[in-house]
Tab-separated table of C-alpha atoms in Angstrom:
chain	number	residue	atom	x	y	z
A	1	LEU	CA	23.681	-10.630	-6.109
A	2	PHE	CA	21.061	-11.431	-3.450
A	3	GLN	CA	19.515	-14.033	-5.727
A	4	ARG	CA	22.876	-15.734	-6.227
A	5	LEU	CA	23.599	-15.715	-2.516
A	6	ASN	CA	20.257	-17.287	-1.711
A	7	THR	CA	21.236	-20.687	-0.358
A	8	GLY	CA	17.794	-22.132	-0.977
A	9	GLY	CA	18.522	-22.336	-4.672
A	10	SER	CA	15.406	-20.389	-5.727
A	11	GLU	CA	15.190	-16.763	-6.705
A	12	LEU	CA	14.237	-14.245	-4.057
A	13	SER	CA	11.001	-12.367	-4.565
A	14	PRO	CA	11.322	-8.665	-5.491
A	15	GLN	CA	10.091	-7.656	-2.039
A	16	GLU	CA	12.686	-9.884	-0.375
A	17	VAL	CA	15.422	-8.262	-2.434
A	18	ARG	CA	14.138	-4.808	-1.440
A	19	ASN	CA	14.053	-5.810	2.200
A	20	PHE	CA	17.625	-7.066	2.133
A	21	LEU	CA	18.768	-3.902	0.380
A	22	LEU	CA	17.004	-1.736	2.948
A	23	LEU	CA	18.484	-3.764	5.791
A	24	MET	CA	21.964	-2.990	4.469
A	25	ILE	CA	21.285	0.711	3.908
A	26	ASN	CA	19.215	1.612	6.975
A	27	LYS	CA	18.491	-1.076	9.563
A	28	LYS	CA	16.444	1.389	11.615
A	29	MET	CA	13.990	1.876	8.753
A	30	PHE	CA	13.860	-1.845	8.009
A	31	ASP	CA	13.054	-2.661	11.640
A	32	TRP	CA	10.487	0.147	11.695
A	33	LEU	CA	8.674	-1.161	8.598
A	34	ARG	CA	8.703	-4.676	9.983
A	35	ALA	CA	7.282	-3.465	13.310
A	36	LEU	CA	4.491	-1.609	11.500
A	37	SER	CA	3.606	-4.798	9.626
A	38	GLN	CA	2.746	-6.273	13.035
A	39	HIS	CA	0.310	-3.479	13.909
A	40	ASP	CA	-2.904	-5.233	14.921
A	41	SER	CA	-5.202	-3.211	12.663
A	42	PHE	CA	-2.949	-3.679	9.639
A	43	LYS	CA	-2.870	-7.452	10.166
A	44	ALA	CA	-6.632	-7.608	10.651
A	45	VAL	CA	-7.472	-5.518	7.592
A	46	THR	CA	-5.038	-7.129	5.137
A	47	ALA	CA	-5.850	-10.661	6.399
A	48	LEU	CA	-2.905	-12.177	4.513
A	49	SER	CA	-2.418	-15.921	4.397
A	50	GLU	CA	0.716	-17.643	5.625
A	51	ASN	CA	2.465	-17.934	2.266
A	52	PRO	CA	2.708	-14.209	1.383
A	53	ILE	CA	3.762	-13.423	4.945
A	54	ASP	CA	6.531	-15.998	4.639
A	55	GLN	CA	7.730	-14.070	1.573
A	56	ALA	CA	7.670	-10.778	3.513
A	57	TYR	CA	4.719	-9.438	1.524
A	58	ASP	CA	3.316	-7.758	4.633
A	59	VAL	CA	6.498	-5.700	5.017
A	60	GLU	CA	6.374	-4.969	1.282
A	61	LEU	CA	2.877	-3.504	1.673
A	62	VAL	CA	4.071	-1.203	4.440
A	63	LEU	CA	6.980	-0.162	2.228
A	64	ARG	CA	4.627	0.556	-0.690
A	65	PHE	CA	2.410	2.562	1.631
A	66	MET	CA	5.294	4.770	2.779
A	67	VAL	CA	6.616	5.323	-0.729
A	68	LEU	CA	3.319	5.981	-2.501
A	69	PHE	CA	0.678	7.455	-0.185
A	70	ASP	CA	2.113	10.970	-0.273
A	71	LEU	CA	3.860	10.791	-3.639
A	72	ASP	CA	3.857	14.099	-5.506
A	73	GLU	CA	1.304	13.845	-8.303
A	74	ASN	CA	3.883	15.200	-10.749
A	75	ASN	CA	5.630	11.839	-10.387
A	76	PHE	CA	2.626	9.708	-11.289
A	77	ARG	CA	3.405	9.554	-15.000
A	78	ASN	CA	7.107	9.044	-14.411
A	79	ILE	CA	6.853	5.952	-12.244
A	80	GLY	CA	7.837	3.586	-15.021
A	81	ASP	CA	8.585	0.085	-13.756
A	82	VAL	CA	6.960	0.014	-10.323
A	83	GLY	CA	9.451	-2.435	-8.828
A	84	THR	CA	12.417	-0.293	-9.835
A	85	PHE	CA	10.605	2.839	-8.679
A	86	LEU	CA	9.892	1.362	-5.242
A	87	THR	CA	13.511	0.283	-4.836
A	88	ASP	CA	14.833	3.693	-5.865
A	89	LYS	CA	12.394	5.633	-3.668
A	90	ILE	CA	12.826	3.550	-0.533
A	91	THR	CA	16.582	3.912	-0.963
A	92	GLU	CA	16.104	7.683	-1.219
A	93	LEU	CA	13.945	7.762	1.904
A	94	ALA	CA	16.327	5.490	3.803
A	95	LEU	CA	19.238	7.836	3.093
A	96	SER	CA	17.296	11.000	3.935
A	97	LYS	CA	18.102	12.767	7.197
A	98	LYS	CA	14.733	14.536	7.090
A	99	TYR	CA	12.402	11.552	6.914
A	100	ASP	CA	9.694	11.959	9.554
A	101	TYR	CA	9.215	8.508	11.086
A	102	LYS	CA	6.859	9.747	13.791
A	103	GLU	CA	4.434	11.540	11.472
A	104	ASN	CA	4.330	8.754	8.902
A	105	GLU	CA	3.826	6.100	11.557
A	106	LYS	CA	0.855	8.038	12.930
A	107	ILE	CA	-0.711	8.323	9.470
A	108	PHE	CA	-0.174	4.606	8.855
A	109	LYS	CA	-1.748	3.589	12.158
A	110	ASP	CA	-4.623	6.058	11.836
A	111	THR	CA	-5.392	4.732	8.345
A	112	PHE	CA	-5.556	1.088	9.339
A	113	ASP	CA	-7.253	1.742	12.662
A	114	ILE	CA	-10.044	3.541	10.791
A	115	LEU	CA	-10.330	0.761	8.199
A	116	ASN	CA	-10.355	-1.876	10.919
A	117	THR	CA	-13.200	-0.231	12.823
A	118	THR	CA	-15.281	0.496	9.713
A	119	VAL	CA	-14.824	-2.405	7.269
A	120	ASN	CA	-12.199	-4.731	8.796
A	121	GLU	CA	-10.969	-7.367	6.330
A	122	ASP	CA	-13.473	-6.279	3.653
A	123	ALA	CA	-11.277	-3.257	2.914
A	124	PHE	CA	-9.271	-4.918	0.153
A	125	LYS	CA	-11.687	-7.541	-1.172
A	126	ARG	CA	-13.870	-7.537	-4.257
A	127	TYR	CA	-17.464	-6.404	-3.710
A	128	ASN	CA	-20.124	-8.694	-5.151
A	129	LYS	CA	-23.035	-6.419	-5.923
A	130	ALA	CA	-25.463	-9.275	-6.534
A	131	LYS	CA	-24.725	-10.863	-3.162
A	132	LYS	CA	-24.180	-7.489	-1.474
A	133	ARG	CA	-20.993	-8.612	0.211
A	134	HIS	CA	-17.221	-8.599	-0.127
A	135	GLU	CA	-15.544	-11.857	-1.056
A	136	GLY	CA	-12.280	-13.354	-2.213
A	137	GLY	CA	-8.770	-12.536	-1.101
A	138	PHE	CA	-6.572	-9.481	-0.753
A	139	LEU	CA	-6.336	-7.296	-3.886
A	140	LEU	CA	-3.309	-5.052	-4.326
A	141	SER	CA	-5.203	-2.756	-6.708
A	142	GLN	CA	-7.809	-2.105	-4.026
A	143	PHE	CA	-5.064	-1.493	-1.457
A	144	GLU	CA	-3.633	1.149	-3.796
A	145	VAL	CA	-6.955	2.951	-3.967
A	146	VAL	CA	-8.280	2.508	-0.436
A	147	ALA	CA	-5.276	2.571	1.886
A	148	LEU	CA	-3.209	5.071	-0.070
A	149	GLY	CA	-6.142	7.329	-0.944
A	150	LEU	CA	-7.425	7.451	2.613
A	151	ALA	CA	-3.934	8.030	4.032
A	152	PHE	CA	-3.276	10.938	1.670
A	153	ASN	CA	-6.450	12.658	2.839
A	154	ILE	CA	-5.778	11.906	6.499
A	155	LYS	CA	-2.431	13.647	6.172
A	156	ASN	CA	-4.039	16.646	4.490
A	157	GLN	CA	-7.026	16.685	6.861
A	158	THR	CA	-9.424	16.251	3.948
A	159	ALA	CA	-10.667	12.708	4.616
A	160	ILE	CA	-14.348	11.870	4.339
A	161	ALA	CA	-16.331	10.989	7.457
A	162	LYS	CA	-15.806	7.490	8.849
A	163	THR	CA	-19.487	6.726	8.358
A	164	LYS	CA	-19.061	7.026	4.587
A	165	ILE	CA	-16.041	4.744	4.215
A	166	GLU	CA	-17.906	1.438	3.944
A	167	GLY	CA	-20.135	2.769	1.166
A	168	ILE	CA	-17.218	4.299	-0.710
A	169	ILE	CA	-15.279	1.031	-0.674
A	170	SER	CA	-18.267	-0.962	-1.924
A	171	SER	CA	-18.890	1.591	-4.691
A	172	ILE	CA	-15.354	1.241	-6.066
A	173	TRP	CA	-16.531	-1.792	-8.015
A	174	ALA	CA	-19.058	0.373	-9.849
A	175	ASN	CA	-16.386	2.953	-10.699
A	176	LYS	CA	-15.428	2.587	-14.363
A	177	LYS	CA	-11.966	4.035	-13.849
A	178	TYR	CA	-11.230	1.427	-11.216
A	179	THR	CA	-12.586	-1.505	-13.205
A	180	ASP	CA	-10.829	-0.330	-16.374
A	181	TRP	CA	-7.435	-0.122	-14.691
A	182	SER	CA	-7.566	-2.961	-12.176
A	183	GLY	CA	-8.580	-5.815	-14.420
A	184	ALA	CA	-6.581	-8.691	-15.827
A	185	GLY	CA	-3.639	-7.678	-17.959
A	186	LYS	CA	-3.156	-4.326	-16.267
A	187	THR	CA	0.391	-4.279	-14.953
A	188	ALA	CA	1.330	-2.208	-11.933
A	189	THR	CA	3.249	0.122	-14.228
A	190	ARG	CA	0.066	0.926	-16.155
A	191	ARG	CA	-2.291	0.701	-13.174
A	192	VAL	CA	-0.702	2.776	-10.422
A	193	PRO	CA	-0.651	6.184	-12.194
A	194	HIS	CA	-4.434	5.928	-12.565
A	195	LEU	CA	-5.386	4.373	-9.238
A	196	LEU	CA	-3.403	6.677	-6.946
A	197	PRO	CA	-5.286	9.825	-8.009
A	198	LEU	CA	-8.589	7.901	-7.949
A	199	GLY	CA	-8.056	6.970	-4.311
A	200	ARG	CA	-7.227	10.534	-3.378
A	201	GLU	CA	-10.356	11.761	-5.115
A	202	ILE	CA	-12.926	9.349	-3.695
A	203	PHE	CA	-11.766	9.669	-0.086
A	204	HIS	CA	-11.688	13.473	-0.219
A	205	LYS	CA	-14.535	15.066	1.728
């Protein structure tokens, strides 16, 4: 329906459809997610270019964070199509009377404030071992491991020391589980059930 109503004549991106749906269901949550996407540390660490921001990808990342960082591990294997799962879960959260905005906002800001002060925009970029530096653009697979894994441990007070974060992020590219499940041809549906537990494990003290 949203795609047909789009007056531009082109299809809306999945994240744009989710945003419109959320706006209809719970404007408070939509405005909250959008405000979090403007958090200085989040913007600095993700370092997104203009085009994905124009397509609301920054808000989509905040939405993914809220849906996935504390997801019960019993649901990992039942995620199925990630796009459908995200839509269903954010709808569930938007309709919940018990959703804790304050706590989840604190975890979000703590996560990105820590990443900003330790690795800044290197947080979600490929690490080139030969050159001993991070390079390239934002990688969603690395976001799923780093941001979501760190946030889970922050919530549970089990996060590693800040001084270890830079080394852990660089070492991800030597982790066989990460390279096996983040490479070309690995869809989100196949990737996410493996990368979420990996992130929780490597950022656990």
